[in-house]
Amino acid sequence: MNILALDCAVTRISLAVKTEDKFISTTYDIGMRQSEILVPSIDEILKKADITAADLNASCLTIGPGSFTGLRLGISALKAIELAFGVPVYGISSLEAYAYPYKKFDVPILSCIDANKDKFYARLTEFNTISEKIILKDDDYELNTIIKALEDLDIALICGPDAHKLNEKIKAVLSDKFYFVPQVPSQTAEALIKICEELIEKKAEPLKDFDGPVYLRASEAELKLQGTIS
């Protein structure tokens, strides 16, 4: 099965392609210039895998939370491939993808993205060998809410693109029983591929034509329109 994976939830772009005999991943850390590099980077990684977009069986991407611009770009790119070649697109929570590589440790995982204004997009999941329990669902959280959810835990791993920043804030309040693990972009790309394969095996529905990114927070433009901010 040929699968293309894409993470545009933060300022870097991570891509991966898996074929029957290859796994190729790459990351572009280019700040806010995602629109300049996204389509050429998809073309390049498919070329390295010796396939074309028409050869794909599925594609997947982080659907949010994250950067408003990045999420829109990712959806647009994969929906264009779907429209041209009939390749189904699977949307995956950014926070789920960031936590996925650490499920094997069977400890609570706090995945996060800096949402600015002293808030974080976060998910806290308790894993064990047979099940998982979501303690904090994907949302836009104040630091105090996250700390309160951690207080009764003996240990937790903190991951995601902005895990270091959140870890420092947590350590200023709680004891050192929470551990920051660096997020490796290739791990995220591989996680997206694996989650996509699981979704396909479960016969999960791909994104519909009208499905879009999951933002969790109104954009600056929307807030200004509502008169919430000036």
PDB file of C-alpha atoms in Angstrom:
ATOM      1  CA  MET A   1       0.000   0.000   0.000  1.00  0.00           C
ATOM      2  CA  ASN A   2       1.315   3.452  -0.927  1.00  0.00           C
ATOM      3  CA  ILE A   3       0.562   6.161   1.655  1.00  0.00           C
ATOM      4  CA  LEU A   4       1.557   9.827   1.803  1.00  0.00           C
ATOM      5  CA  ALA A   5       1.602  11.517   5.230  1.00  0.00           C
ATOM      6  CA  LEU A   6       1.800  15.223   5.928  1.00  0.00           C
ATOM      7  CA  ASP A   7       2.147  17.299   9.105  1.00  0.00           C
ATOM      8  CA  CYS A   8       1.609  21.049   8.664  1.00  0.00           C
ATOM      9  CA  ALA A   9       0.197  21.702  12.137  1.00  0.00           C
ATOM     10  CA  VAL A  10       3.212  23.759  13.176  1.00  0.00           C
ATOM     11  CA  THR A  11       5.631  25.979  11.266  1.00  0.00           C
ATOM     12  CA  ARG A  12       7.760  23.087  10.070  1.00  0.00           C
ATOM     13  CA  ILE A  13       6.495  20.676   7.403  1.00  0.00           C
ATOM     14  CA  SER A  14       7.053  16.932   7.910  1.00  0.00           C
ATOM     15  CA  LEU A  15       6.281  14.466   5.136  1.00  0.00           C
ATOM     16  CA  ALA A  16       6.569  10.720   4.700  1.00  0.00           C
ATOM     17  CA  VAL A  17       5.813   8.172   2.010  1.00  0.00           C
ATOM     18  CA  LYS A  18       5.476   4.449   2.596  1.00  0.00           C
ATOM     19  CA  THR A  19       5.397   1.941  -0.244  1.00  0.00           C
ATOM     20  CA  GLU A  20       5.679  -1.835  -0.204  1.00  0.00           C
ATOM     21  CA  ASP A  21       9.465  -1.632   0.086  1.00  0.00           C
ATOM     22  CA  LYS A  22      10.310   1.945   1.074  1.00  0.00           C
ATOM     23  CA  PHE A  23       9.783   4.435   3.862  1.00  0.00           C
ATOM     24  CA  ILE A  24      11.003   7.964   3.184  1.00  0.00           C
ATOM     25  CA  SER A  25      10.551  10.983   5.439  1.00  0.00           C
ATOM     26  CA  THR A  26      11.745  14.566   5.332  1.00  0.00           C
ATOM     27  CA  THR A  27      11.231  17.790   7.264  1.00  0.00           C
ATOM     28  CA  TYR A  28      11.417  21.417   6.214  1.00  0.00           C
ATOM     29  CA  ASP A  29      11.827  23.861   9.093  1.00  0.00           C
ATOM     30  CA  ILE A  30      11.087  27.067   7.200  1.00  0.00           C
ATOM     31  CA  GLY A  31       8.945  29.149   9.518  1.00  0.00           C
ATOM     32  CA  MET A  32       5.980  30.812   7.848  1.00  0.00           C
ATOM     33  CA  ARG A  33       7.071  30.015   4.272  1.00  0.00           C
ATOM     34  CA  GLN A  34       5.064  26.783   4.109  1.00  0.00           C
ATOM     35  CA  SER A  35       3.080  27.847   1.046  1.00  0.00           C
ATOM     36  CA  GLU A  36       6.290  28.215  -0.974  1.00  0.00           C
ATOM     37  CA  ILE A  37       7.576  24.719  -0.335  1.00  0.00           C
ATOM     38  CA  LEU A  38       4.604  22.425   0.308  1.00  0.00           C
ATOM     39  CA  VAL A  39       3.655  21.346  -3.220  1.00  0.00           C
ATOM     40  CA  PRO A  40       7.284  21.039  -4.442  1.00  0.00           C
ATOM     41  CA  SER A  41       8.152  19.015  -1.317  1.00  0.00           C
ATOM     42  CA  ILE A  42       5.283  16.585  -1.995  1.00  0.00           C
ATOM     43  CA  ASP A  43       6.471  16.191  -5.582  1.00  0.00           C
ATOM     44  CA  GLU A  44      10.031  15.622  -4.402  1.00  0.00           C
ATOM     45  CA  ILE A  45       9.253  12.943  -1.801  1.00  0.00           C
ATOM     46  CA  LEU A  46       7.016  11.043  -4.242  1.00  0.00           C
ATOM     47  CA  LYS A  47       9.840  11.163  -6.771  1.00  0.00           C
ATOM     48  CA  LYS A  48      12.272   9.743  -4.193  1.00  0.00           C
ATOM     49  CA  ALA A  49       9.807   6.914  -3.549  1.00  0.00           C
ATOM     50  CA  ASP A  50       9.600   6.214  -7.319  1.00  0.00           C
ATOM     51  CA  ILE A  51       5.842   6.765  -7.407  1.00  0.00           C
ATOM     52  CA  THR A  52       3.446   9.464  -8.531  1.00  0.00           C
ATOM     53  CA  ALA A  53       0.366  10.871  -6.830  1.00  0.00           C
ATOM     54  CA  ALA A  54      -1.721   8.594  -9.054  1.00  0.00           C
ATOM     55  CA  ASP A  55      -0.036   5.552  -7.447  1.00  0.00           C
ATOM     56  CA  LEU A  56      -1.152   6.469  -3.923  1.00  0.00           C
ATOM     57  CA  ASN A  57      -3.737   4.309  -2.172  1.00  0.00           C
ATOM     58  CA  ALA A  58      -4.334   6.822   0.613  1.00  0.00           C
ATOM     59  CA  SER A  59      -3.030  10.017   2.161  1.00  0.00           C
ATOM     60  CA  CYS A  60      -3.247  11.354   5.709  1.00  0.00           C
ATOM     61  CA  LEU A  61      -2.438  14.502   7.629  1.00  0.00           C
ATOM     62  CA  THR A  62      -2.604  16.211  10.960  1.00  0.00           C
ATOM     63  CA  ILE A  63      -5.973  17.939  10.881  1.00  0.00           C
ATOM     64  CA  GLY A  64      -5.502  20.076  13.975  1.00  0.00           C
ATOM     65  CA  PRO A  65      -5.148  21.679  16.335  1.00  0.00           C
ATOM     66  CA  GLY A  66      -2.304  23.838  15.107  1.00  0.00           C
ATOM     67  CA  SER A  67      -1.397  26.655  12.757  1.00  0.00           C
ATOM     68  CA  PHE A  68      -4.430  28.042  10.924  1.00  0.00           C
ATOM     69  CA  THR A  69      -2.391  28.614   7.762  1.00  0.00           C
ATOM     70  CA  GLY A  70      -0.525  25.318   7.867  1.00  0.00           C
ATOM     71  CA  LEU A  71      -3.650  23.222   8.411  1.00  0.00           C
ATOM     72  CA  ARG A  72      -5.453  24.901   5.513  1.00  0.00           C
ATOM     73  CA  LEU A  73      -2.467  24.373   3.215  1.00  0.00           C
ATOM     74  CA  GLY A  74      -2.213  20.689   4.099  1.00  0.00           C
ATOM     75  CA  ILE A  75      -5.911  20.032   3.556  1.00  0.00           C
ATOM     76  CA  SER A  76      -5.869  21.887   0.231  1.00  0.00           C
ATOM     77  CA  ALA A  77      -2.871  19.939  -1.058  1.00  0.00           C
ATOM     78  CA  LEU A  78      -4.235  16.490  -0.212  1.00  0.00           C
ATOM     79  CA  LYS A  79      -7.782  17.324  -1.313  1.00  0.00           C
ATOM     80  CA  ALA A  80      -6.315  18.367  -4.691  1.00  0.00           C
ATOM     81  CA  ILE A  81      -4.669  14.942  -5.001  1.00  0.00           C
ATOM     82  CA  GLU A  82      -7.952  13.296  -4.002  1.00  0.00           C
ATOM     83  CA  LEU A  83      -9.859  15.285  -6.616  1.00  0.00           C
ATOM     84  CA  ALA A  84      -7.349  14.491  -9.358  1.00  0.00           C
ATOM     85  CA  PHE A  85      -6.694  10.811  -8.621  1.00  0.00           C
ATOM     86  CA  GLY A  86      -9.389   9.573  -6.225  1.00  0.00           C
ATOM     87  CA  VAL A  87      -6.957   9.138  -3.310  1.00  0.00           C
ATOM     88  CA  PRO A  88      -8.866   9.124   0.031  1.00  0.00           C
ATOM     89  CA  VAL A  89      -7.630  11.532   2.722  1.00  0.00           C
ATOM     90  CA  TYR A  90      -7.588  10.557   6.411  1.00  0.00           C
ATOM     91  CA  GLY A  91      -7.531  13.282   9.057  1.00  0.00           C
ATOM     92  CA  ILE A  92      -5.666  12.598  12.300  1.00  0.00           C
ATOM     93  CA  SER A  93      -5.457  14.693  15.457  1.00  0.00           C
ATOM     94  CA  SER A  94      -2.115  16.474  15.653  1.00  0.00           C
ATOM     95  CA  LEU A  95      -1.924  15.720  19.362  1.00  0.00           C
ATOM     96  CA  GLU A  96      -2.691  12.034  18.799  1.00  0.00           C
ATOM     97  CA  ALA A  97       0.095  11.803  16.228  1.00  0.00           C
ATOM     98  CA  TYR A  98       2.619  13.450  18.561  1.00  0.00           C
ATOM     99  CA  ALA A  99       1.725  11.059  21.402  1.00  0.00           C
ATOM    100  CA  TYR A 100       1.628   7.890  19.290  1.00  0.00           C
ATOM    101  CA  PRO A 101       5.385   7.032  19.342  1.00  0.00           C
ATOM    102  CA  TYR A 102       5.358   6.909  23.149  1.00  0.00           C
ATOM    103  CA  LYS A 103       2.315   4.642  23.666  1.00  0.00           C
ATOM    104  CA  LYS A 104       4.635   1.677  24.230  1.00  0.00           C
ATOM    105  CA  PHE A 105       5.819   3.118  27.552  1.00  0.00           C
ATOM    106  CA  ASP A 106       2.400   2.514  29.160  1.00  0.00           C
ATOM    107  CA  VAL A 107       2.421   5.817  31.053  1.00  0.00           C
ATOM    108  CA  PRO A 108       0.250   8.934  30.691  1.00  0.00           C
ATOM    109  CA  ILE A 109       1.258  11.047  27.691  1.00  0.00           C
ATOM    110  CA  LEU A 110       0.703  14.803  27.555  1.00  0.00           C
ATOM    111  CA  SER A 111       1.065  16.053  23.983  1.00  0.00           C
ATOM    112  CA  CYS A 112       1.013  19.780  23.322  1.00  0.00           C
ATOM    113  CA  ILE A 113       1.359  22.680  20.921  1.00  0.00           C
ATOM    114  CA  ASP A 114       1.935  26.247  22.083  1.00  0.00           C
ATOM    115  CA  ALA A 115      -1.326  28.143  21.488  1.00  0.00           C
ATOM    116  CA  ASN A 116       0.228  31.459  22.618  1.00  0.00           C
ATOM    117  CA  LYS A 117      -1.349  33.818  25.168  1.00  0.00           C
ATOM    118  CA  ASP A 118      -0.134  31.470  27.953  1.00  0.00           C
ATOM    119  CA  LYS A 119      -2.308  28.636  26.654  1.00  0.00           C
ATOM    120  CA  PHE A 120      -1.566  25.281  25.046  1.00  0.00           C
ATOM    121  CA  TYR A 121      -3.407  22.956  22.732  1.00  0.00           C
ATOM    122  CA  ALA A 122      -3.120  19.725  24.690  1.00  0.00           C
ATOM    123  CA  ARG A 123      -4.255  16.135  25.068  1.00  0.00           C
ATOM    124  CA  LEU A 124      -3.551  13.936  28.102  1.00  0.00           C
ATOM    125  CA  THR A 125      -3.981  10.211  27.588  1.00  0.00           C
ATOM    126  CA  GLU A 126      -3.386   7.379  30.034  1.00  0.00           C
ATOM    127  CA  PHE A 127      -2.077   4.285  28.275  1.00  0.00           C
ATOM    128  CA  ASN A 128      -1.794   0.714  29.459  1.00  0.00           C
ATOM    129  CA  THR A 129      -1.231  -2.584  27.694  1.00  0.00           C
ATOM    130  CA  ILE A 130      -4.874  -3.139  26.781  1.00  0.00           C
ATOM    131  CA  SER A 131      -6.575   0.240  26.598  1.00  0.00           C
ATOM    132  CA  GLU A 132      -6.244   3.987  26.683  1.00  0.00           C
ATOM    133  CA  LYS A 133      -8.166   6.634  28.602  1.00  0.00           C
ATOM    134  CA  ILE A 134      -8.330  10.271  27.550  1.00  0.00           C
ATOM    135  CA  ILE A 135      -7.988  12.443  30.662  1.00  0.00           C
ATOM    136  CA  LEU A 136      -7.901  15.748  28.767  1.00  0.00           C
ATOM    137  CA  LYS A 137      -9.439  15.709  25.306  1.00  0.00           C
ATOM    138  CA  ASP A 138      -7.977  17.877  22.530  1.00  0.00           C
ATOM    139  CA  ASP A 139      -8.632  21.469  23.520  1.00  0.00           C
ATOM    140  CA  ASP A 140      -7.210  24.936  24.115  1.00  0.00           C
ATOM    141  CA  TYR A 141      -6.153  24.909  27.794  1.00  0.00           C
ATOM    142  CA  GLU A 142      -4.970  27.370  30.398  1.00  0.00           C
ATOM    143  CA  LEU A 143      -1.809  26.199  32.191  1.00  0.00           C
ATOM    144  CA  ASN A 144      -3.682  25.808  35.493  1.00  0.00           C
ATOM    145  CA  THR A 145      -6.107  23.316  33.926  1.00  0.00           C
ATOM    146  CA  ILE A 146      -3.245  21.191  32.639  1.00  0.00           C
ATOM    147  CA  ILE A 147      -1.451  21.271  35.994  1.00  0.00           C
ATOM    148  CA  LYS A 148      -4.623  20.262  37.838  1.00  0.00           C
ATOM    149  CA  ALA A 149      -5.006  17.228  35.554  1.00  0.00           C
ATOM    150  CA  LEU A 150      -1.405  16.194  36.288  1.00  0.00           C
ATOM    151  CA  GLU A 151      -1.506  16.558  40.081  1.00  0.00           C
ATOM    152  CA  ASP A 152      -2.808  13.051  40.801  1.00  0.00           C
ATOM    153  CA  LEU A 153      -0.463  11.290  38.388  1.00  0.00           C
ATOM    154  CA  ASP A 154       2.711   9.546  39.531  1.00  0.00           C
ATOM    155  CA  ILE A 155       4.480  10.162  36.220  1.00  0.00           C
ATOM    156  CA  ALA A 156       3.827  11.493  32.728  1.00  0.00           C
ATOM    157  CA  LEU A 157       5.720  12.077  29.510  1.00  0.00           C
ATOM    158  CA  ILE A 158       5.349  15.477  27.848  1.00  0.00           C
ATOM    159  CA  CYS A 159       5.765  15.519  24.073  1.00  0.00           C
ATOM    160  CA  GLY A 160       4.946  17.623  21.047  1.00  0.00           C
ATOM    161  CA  PRO A 161       6.631  20.503  19.209  1.00  0.00           C
ATOM    162  CA  ASP A 162       6.411  22.795  22.249  1.00  0.00           C
ATOM    163  CA  ALA A 163       6.848  20.211  25.000  1.00  0.00           C
ATOM    164  CA  HIS A 164      10.010  21.847  26.322  1.00  0.00           C
ATOM    165  CA  LYS A 165       8.215  25.154  26.913  1.00  0.00           C
ATOM    166  CA  LEU A 166       5.267  23.488  28.678  1.00  0.00           C
ATOM    167  CA  ASN A 167       7.586  21.266  30.696  1.00  0.00           C
ATOM    168  CA  GLU A 168       9.421  24.275  32.103  1.00  0.00           C
ATOM    169  CA  LYS A 169       6.146  25.908  33.161  1.00  0.00           C
ATOM    170  CA  ILE A 170       4.921  22.702  34.813  1.00  0.00           C
ATOM    171  CA  LYS A 171       8.195  22.167  36.669  1.00  0.00           C
ATOM    172  CA  ALA A 172       7.920  25.643  38.158  1.00  0.00           C
ATOM    173  CA  VAL A 173       4.761  24.473  39.953  1.00  0.00           C
ATOM    174  CA  LEU A 174       4.958  20.692  40.348  1.00  0.00           C
ATOM    175  CA  SER A 175       7.750  18.293  41.281  1.00  0.00           C
ATOM    176  CA  ASP A 176      10.095  16.686  38.762  1.00  0.00           C
ATOM    177  CA  LYS A 177       7.913  13.655  38.058  1.00  0.00           C
ATOM    178  CA  PHE A 178       7.078  14.772  34.528  1.00  0.00           C
ATOM    179  CA  TYR A 179       9.530  14.160  31.726  1.00  0.00           C
ATOM    180  CA  PHE A 180      10.041  16.082  28.502  1.00  0.00           C
ATOM    181  CA  VAL A 181      10.749  13.929  25.452  1.00  0.00           C
ATOM    182  CA  PRO A 182      11.993  15.685  22.296  1.00  0.00           C
ATOM    183  CA  GLN A 183       9.689  15.429  19.296  1.00  0.00           C
ATOM    184  CA  VAL A 184      11.457  13.892  16.303  1.00  0.00           C
ATOM    185  CA  PRO A 185       9.722  14.932  13.044  1.00  0.00           C
ATOM    186  CA  SER A 186      10.373  11.551  11.408  1.00  0.00           C
ATOM    187  CA  GLN A 187       8.595   9.900  14.360  1.00  0.00           C
ATOM    188  CA  THR A 188       5.538  12.043  13.708  1.00  0.00           C
ATOM    189  CA  ALA A 189       5.528  11.192  10.018  1.00  0.00           C
ATOM    190  CA  GLU A 190       5.891   7.480  10.755  1.00  0.00           C
ATOM    191  CA  ALA A 191       3.139   7.724  13.385  1.00  0.00           C
ATOM    192  CA  LEU A 192       0.770   9.253  10.839  1.00  0.00           C
ATOM    193  CA  ILE A 193       1.430   6.366   8.447  1.00  0.00           C
ATOM    194  CA  LYS A 194       0.781   3.768  11.168  1.00  0.00           C
ATOM    195  CA  ILE A 195      -2.386   5.466  12.399  1.00  0.00           C
ATOM    196  CA  CYS A 196      -3.615   5.724   8.814  1.00  0.00           C
ATOM    197  CA  GLU A 197      -3.035   1.994   8.293  1.00  0.00           C
ATOM    198  CA  GLU A 198      -5.006   1.279  11.468  1.00  0.00           C
ATOM    199  CA  LEU A 199      -7.871   3.484  10.252  1.00  0.00           C
ATOM    200  CA  ILE A 200      -7.941   1.709   6.900  1.00  0.00           C
ATOM    201  CA  GLU A 201      -7.896  -1.703   8.608  1.00  0.00           C
ATOM    202  CA  LYS A 202     -10.847  -0.611  10.763  1.00  0.00           C
ATOM    203  CA  LYS A 203     -12.620   0.615   7.616  1.00  0.00           C
ATOM    204  CA  ALA A 204     -12.828   4.122   9.085  1.00  0.00           C
ATOM    205  CA  GLU A 205     -14.316   6.821   6.887  1.00  0.00           C
ATOM    206  CA  PRO A 206     -11.866   9.192   5.184  1.00  0.00           C
ATOM    207  CA  LEU A 207     -12.531  12.912   5.193  1.00  0.00           C
ATOM    208  CA  LYS A 208     -15.655  14.049   3.389  1.00  0.00           C
ATOM    209  CA  ASP A 209     -15.557  16.795   0.776  1.00  0.00           C
ATOM    210  CA  PHE A 210     -16.840  19.331   3.290  1.00  0.00           C
ATOM    211  CA  ASP A 211     -14.532  18.298   6.154  1.00  0.00           C
ATOM    212  CA  GLY A 212     -11.855  20.786   7.114  1.00  0.00           C
ATOM    213  CA  PRO A 213      -9.251  21.449   9.794  1.00  0.00           C
ATOM    214  CA  VAL A 214      -9.998  21.330  13.516  1.00  0.00           C
ATOM    215  CA  TYR A 215      -9.004  24.724  14.924  1.00  0.00           C
ATOM    216  CA  LEU A 216     -10.334  24.691  18.554  1.00  0.00           C
ATOM    217  CA  ARG A 217      -9.937  28.474  18.649  1.00  0.00           C
ATOM    218  CA  ALA A 218     -11.253  31.319  16.499  1.00  0.00           C
ATOM    219  CA  SER A 219      -8.656  33.052  14.339  1.00  0.00           C
ATOM    220  CA  GLU A 220      -7.457  36.588  15.041  1.00  0.00           C
ATOM    221  CA  ALA A 221      -9.517  37.780  12.073  1.00  0.00           C
ATOM    222  CA  GLU A 222     -12.673  36.100  13.431  1.00  0.00           C
ATOM    223  CA  LEU A 223     -12.130  37.547  16.886  1.00  0.00           C
ATOM    224  CA  LYS A 224     -11.719  41.028  15.440  1.00  0.00           C
ATOM    225  CA  LEU A 225     -14.888  40.549  13.398  1.00  0.00           C
ATOM    226  CA  GLN A 226     -16.752  39.521  16.552  1.00  0.00           C
ATOM    227  CA  GLY A 227     -15.357  42.539  18.385  1.00  0.00           C
ATOM    228  CA  THR A 228     -13.641  40.317  20.957  1.00  0.00           C
ATOM    229  CA  ILE A 229     -10.269  41.930  20.300  1.00  0.00           C
ATOM    230  CA  SER A 230      -9.284  45.207  18.702  1.00  0.00           C
TER     231      SER A 230
END
